[in-house]
Amino acid sequence: NIIDMKKSILSILFAVIAHACYAQIPLTFTKTSNIQGTKEELHKSAQQFFLVAFDSYEDVVNCEDSIIVEGKGSMLFNPVVLYASILGNINYIGRTVIKNGSITFTMTDFTHVPMKKAAFNNTMGVLVAELPKNLSDIGISGANRKSCYKYYYKVGVIECKQKFDTTFEKLAGVVFK
């Protein structure tokens, strides 16, 4: 039966895609807080926060039960001298999901952008949630690049978590006052 064959092929295709993407789950931090206030009040406060804390922001979704505000930000990634070739920025996305009585804040898609080109591909790309055993699974190859990515992962996860914590504290100061 042609329909069953198409379903089988699609199932196999989705399984292959899911397996390929498994090793590439981006690093993500999320925190939810229950707070007093209507969706509209919290939305106005979140917009004020994003205006100050992010390079750009926009209301992504405004539906009956929630509002999503999303912004793009950047932080300096300043490695030790040994890894100076990956000096650059880590760009990221911040997102709030606002409902009556709660707000969820997420930071994700931490992506390295070098300040200068090096003799090798020194763009480290997206910081993944878990470092795979084989870095080629996430497109990292070559001795220099592998060494730099391992350093980027080791230090970047800590720095991104610190950035998330301080950004959430600032959000709390504006929205939860």
mmCIF file of C-alpha atoms in Angstrom:
data_model
loop_
_atom_site.group_PDB
_atom_site.id
_atom_site.type_symbol
_atom_site.label_atom_id
_atom_site.label_comp_id
_atom_site.label_asym_id
_atom_site.label_seq_id
_atom_site.Cartn_x
_atom_site.Cartn_y
_atom_site.Cartn_z
ATOM 1 C CA ASN A 1 0.000 0.000 0.000
ATOM 2 C CA ILE A 2 1.459 3.354 -1.087
ATOM 3 C CA ILE A 3 0.045 5.269 1.911
ATOM 4 C CA ASP A 4 1.620 2.837 4.398
ATOM 5 C CA MET A 5 4.918 3.065 2.545
ATOM 6 C CA LYS A 6 4.829 6.887 2.667
ATOM 7 C CA LYS A 7 4.078 6.745 6.410
ATOM 8 C CA SER A 8 6.991 4.351 6.948
ATOM 9 C CA ILE A 9 9.378 6.541 4.969
ATOM 10 C CA LEU A 10 8.243 9.644 6.871
ATOM 11 C CA SER A 11 8.640 7.834 10.205
ATOM 12 C CA ILE A 12 12.166 6.762 9.308
ATOM 13 C CA LEU A 13 13.002 10.266 8.078
ATOM 14 C CA PHE A 14 11.746 11.854 11.322
ATOM 15 C CA ALA A 15 13.714 9.317 13.389
ATOM 16 C CA VAL A 16 16.915 10.110 11.462
ATOM 17 C CA ILE A 17 16.346 13.869 11.817
ATOM 18 C CA ALA A 18 15.591 13.532 15.542
ATOM 19 C CA HIS A 19 18.741 11.458 16.055
ATOM 20 C CA ALA A 20 20.870 13.948 14.100
ATOM 21 C CA CYS A 21 19.477 16.873 16.065
ATOM 22 C CA TYR A 22 19.773 15.129 19.445
ATOM 23 C CA ALA A 23 23.448 16.014 19.847
ATOM 24 C CA GLN A 24 22.735 19.600 18.888
ATOM 25 C CA ILE A 25 20.348 20.694 21.634
ATOM 26 C CA PRO A 26 21.312 24.286 22.436
ATOM 27 C CA LEU A 27 22.174 25.324 25.981
ATOM 28 C CA THR A 28 19.026 26.753 27.595
ATOM 29 C CA PHE A 29 18.239 28.191 31.019
ATOM 30 C CA THR A 30 14.663 28.722 32.255
ATOM 31 C CA LYS A 31 13.077 30.034 35.437
ATOM 32 C CA THR A 32 9.377 30.540 36.256
ATOM 33 C CA SER A 33 8.007 32.760 39.004
ATOM 34 C CA ASN A 34 4.484 33.250 40.240
ATOM 35 C CA ILE A 35 3.802 36.930 40.840
ATOM 36 C CA GLN A 36 0.963 39.322 41.390
ATOM 37 C CA GLY A 37 -0.284 41.264 38.426
ATOM 38 C CA THR A 38 -2.341 41.018 35.311
ATOM 39 C CA LYS A 39 -0.908 39.871 32.025
ATOM 40 C CA GLU A 40 -1.033 43.470 30.770
ATOM 41 C CA GLU A 41 0.812 44.916 33.811
ATOM 42 C CA LEU A 42 3.520 42.269 33.614
ATOM 43 C CA HIS A 43 3.813 42.790 29.857
ATOM 44 C CA LYS A 44 4.447 46.517 30.276
ATOM 45 C CA SER A 45 7.154 45.850 32.888
ATOM 46 C CA ALA A 46 8.774 43.166 30.738
ATOM 47 C CA GLN A 47 8.870 45.534 27.755
ATOM 48 C CA GLN A 48 10.645 48.169 29.893
ATOM 49 C CA PHE A 49 13.150 45.537 30.998
ATOM 50 C CA PHE A 50 13.847 44.286 27.461
ATOM 51 C CA LEU A 51 14.290 47.855 26.248
ATOM 52 C CA VAL A 52 17.198 48.307 28.682
ATOM 53 C CA ALA A 53 18.675 44.790 28.961
ATOM 54 C CA PHE A 54 18.669 43.620 25.329
ATOM 55 C CA ASP A 55 19.995 44.935 22.018
ATOM 56 C CA SER A 56 16.547 44.514 20.453
ATOM 57 C CA TYR A 57 13.185 43.030 21.368
ATOM 58 C CA GLU A 58 9.731 42.392 19.976
ATOM 59 C CA ASP A 59 6.365 41.069 21.066
ATOM 60 C CA VAL A 60 6.314 37.696 19.361
ATOM 61 C CA VAL A 61 2.931 36.380 20.455
ATOM 62 C CA ASN A 62 0.027 38.166 22.068
ATOM 63 C CA CYS A 63 -2.817 35.718 22.491
ATOM 64 C CA GLU A 64 -5.694 35.292 24.888
ATOM 65 C CA ASP A 65 -3.834 33.574 27.717
ATOM 66 C CA SER A 66 -0.215 34.739 27.268
ATOM 67 C CA ILE A 67 2.186 37.262 25.777
ATOM 68 C CA ILE A 68 5.674 36.326 24.604
ATOM 69 C CA VAL A 69 8.367 39.001 24.498
ATOM 70 C CA GLU A 70 11.640 38.022 22.859
ATOM 71 C CA GLY A 71 14.924 39.892 22.695
ATOM 72 C CA LYS A 72 18.409 39.485 21.303
ATOM 73 C CA GLY A 73 21.470 40.212 23.394
ATOM 74 C CA SER A 74 25.221 39.825 23.348
ATOM 75 C CA MET A 75 28.004 39.378 25.878
ATOM 76 C CA LEU A 76 31.780 39.482 25.570
ATOM 77 C CA PHE A 77 33.624 36.159 25.522
ATOM 78 C CA ASN A 78 37.170 36.950 26.641
ATOM 79 C CA PRO A 79 39.228 33.729 26.816
ATOM 80 C CA VAL A 80 42.666 33.229 28.365
ATOM 81 C CA VAL A 81 45.651 34.028 26.126
ATOM 82 C CA LEU A 82 46.070 30.420 24.972
ATOM 83 C CA TYR A 83 42.620 30.631 23.322
ATOM 84 C CA ALA A 84 42.858 34.272 22.167
ATOM 85 C CA SER A 85 41.824 33.232 18.641
ATOM 86 C CA ILE A 86 38.227 32.779 19.876
ATOM 87 C CA LEU A 87 37.934 36.205 21.511
ATOM 88 C CA GLY A 88 34.507 37.464 20.506
ATOM 89 C CA ASN A 89 30.896 37.731 21.531
ATOM 90 C CA ILE A 90 28.267 35.251 22.542
ATOM 91 C CA ASN A 91 24.911 36.274 21.107
ATOM 92 C CA TYR A 92 21.765 34.897 22.715
ATOM 93 C CA ILE A 93 17.980 35.054 22.744
ATOM 94 C CA GLY A 94 15.991 35.987 25.840
ATOM 95 C CA ARG A 95 12.293 35.203 26.047
ATOM 96 C CA THR A 96 9.542 35.853 28.574
ATOM 97 C CA VAL A 97 6.205 34.081 28.558
ATOM 98 C CA ILE A 98 3.771 36.217 30.510
ATOM 99 C CA LYS A 99 0.477 34.984 31.888
ATOM 100 C CA ASN A 100 -1.825 36.306 34.577
ATOM 101 C CA GLY A 101 0.089 35.630 37.783
ATOM 102 C CA SER A 102 3.283 34.131 36.311
ATOM 103 C CA ILE A 103 6.277 34.881 34.154
ATOM 104 C CA THR A 104 8.733 32.407 32.626
ATOM 105 C CA PHE A 105 12.129 33.698 31.525
ATOM 106 C CA THR A 106 14.378 31.714 29.172
ATOM 107 C CA MET A 107 17.775 32.381 27.624
ATOM 108 C CA THR A 108 18.914 30.143 24.761
ATOM 109 C CA ASP A 109 20.809 29.921 21.456
ATOM 110 C CA PHE A 110 24.128 31.115 22.885
ATOM 111 C CA THR A 111 26.150 31.529 19.672
ATOM 112 C CA HIS A 112 29.841 32.449 19.450
ATOM 113 C CA VAL A 113 30.955 35.091 16.945
ATOM 114 C CA PRO A 114 34.725 35.778 16.826
ATOM 115 C CA MET A 115 36.042 39.348 16.662
ATOM 116 C CA LYS A 116 38.763 38.446 14.148
ATOM 117 C CA LYS A 117 39.279 35.619 11.676
ATOM 118 C CA ALA A 118 42.033 33.137 12.512
ATOM 119 C CA ALA A 119 44.109 30.754 10.385
ATOM 120 C CA PHE A 120 41.428 28.126 11.123
ATOM 121 C CA ASN A 121 37.635 28.355 11.392
ATOM 122 C CA ASN A 122 37.400 30.050 14.797
ATOM 123 C CA THR A 123 33.609 30.397 14.834
ATOM 124 C CA MET A 124 32.522 28.104 17.658
ATOM 125 C CA GLY A 125 28.813 28.277 16.832
ATOM 126 C CA VAL A 126 26.009 27.345 19.208
ATOM 127 C CA LEU A 127 26.866 26.313 22.751
ATOM 128 C CA VAL A 128 25.272 22.904 23.231
ATOM 129 C CA ALA A 129 23.599 21.643 26.402
ATOM 130 C CA GLU A 130 25.841 18.583 26.576
ATOM 131 C CA LEU A 131 29.276 18.177 25.053
ATOM 132 C CA PRO A 132 29.198 15.146 22.735
ATOM 133 C CA LYS A 133 32.051 12.628 22.792
ATOM 134 C CA ASN A 134 32.578 13.172 19.083
ATOM 135 C CA LEU A 135 32.654 16.899 18.286
ATOM 136 C CA SER A 136 32.145 16.197 14.592
ATOM 137 C CA ASP A 137 28.536 15.363 15.573
ATOM 138 C CA ILE A 138 28.059 19.126 16.025
ATOM 139 C CA GLY A 139 30.206 20.129 13.050
ATOM 140 C CA ILE A 140 33.470 20.756 14.937
ATOM 141 C CA SER A 141 36.546 19.228 13.262
ATOM 142 C CA GLY A 142 40.284 19.876 13.235
ATOM 143 C CA ALA A 143 42.610 19.822 16.251
ATOM 144 C CA ASN A 144 42.619 23.606 16.832
ATOM 145 C CA ARG A 145 38.874 23.928 16.516
ATOM 146 C CA LYS A 146 38.171 20.932 18.786
ATOM 147 C CA SER A 147 40.504 22.260 21.484
ATOM 148 C CA CYS A 148 38.916 25.726 21.276
ATOM 149 C CA TYR A 149 35.369 24.335 21.368
ATOM 150 C CA LYS A 150 36.125 22.288 24.480
ATOM 151 C CA TYR A 151 37.433 25.449 26.174
ATOM 152 C CA TYR A 152 34.451 27.450 24.866
ATOM 153 C CA TYR A 153 32.094 24.829 26.301
ATOM 154 C CA LYS A 154 33.871 24.606 29.670
ATOM 155 C CA VAL A 155 34.000 28.376 30.226
ATOM 156 C CA GLY A 156 31.002 29.417 28.140
ATOM 157 C CA VAL A 157 28.458 27.327 30.068
ATOM 158 C CA ILE A 158 29.551 28.976 33.331
ATOM 159 C CA GLU A 159 29.550 32.494 31.852
ATOM 160 C CA CYS A 160 26.166 32.003 30.163
ATOM 161 C CA LYS A 161 24.658 30.679 33.405
ATOM 162 C CA GLN A 162 26.018 33.729 35.261
ATOM 163 C CA LYS A 163 24.563 35.999 32.565
ATOM 164 C CA PHE A 164 21.195 34.241 32.870
ATOM 165 C CA ASP A 165 21.185 34.593 36.676
ATOM 166 C CA THR A 166 22.090 38.297 36.638
ATOM 167 C CA THR A 167 19.621 39.008 33.828
ATOM 168 C CA PHE A 168 16.837 37.218 35.721
ATOM 169 C CA GLU A 169 17.674 39.230 38.862
ATOM 170 C CA LYS A 170 17.372 42.449 36.835
ATOM 171 C CA LEU A 171 14.086 41.242 35.343
ATOM 172 C CA ALA A 172 12.831 40.453 38.831
ATOM 173 C CA GLY A 173 13.794 43.949 39.987
ATOM 174 C CA VAL A 174 11.709 45.515 37.222
ATOM 175 C CA VAL A 175 8.766 43.133 36.957
ATOM 176 C CA PHE A 176 8.447 41.881 40.546
ATOM 177 C CA LYS A 177 8.690 45.257 42.323
#
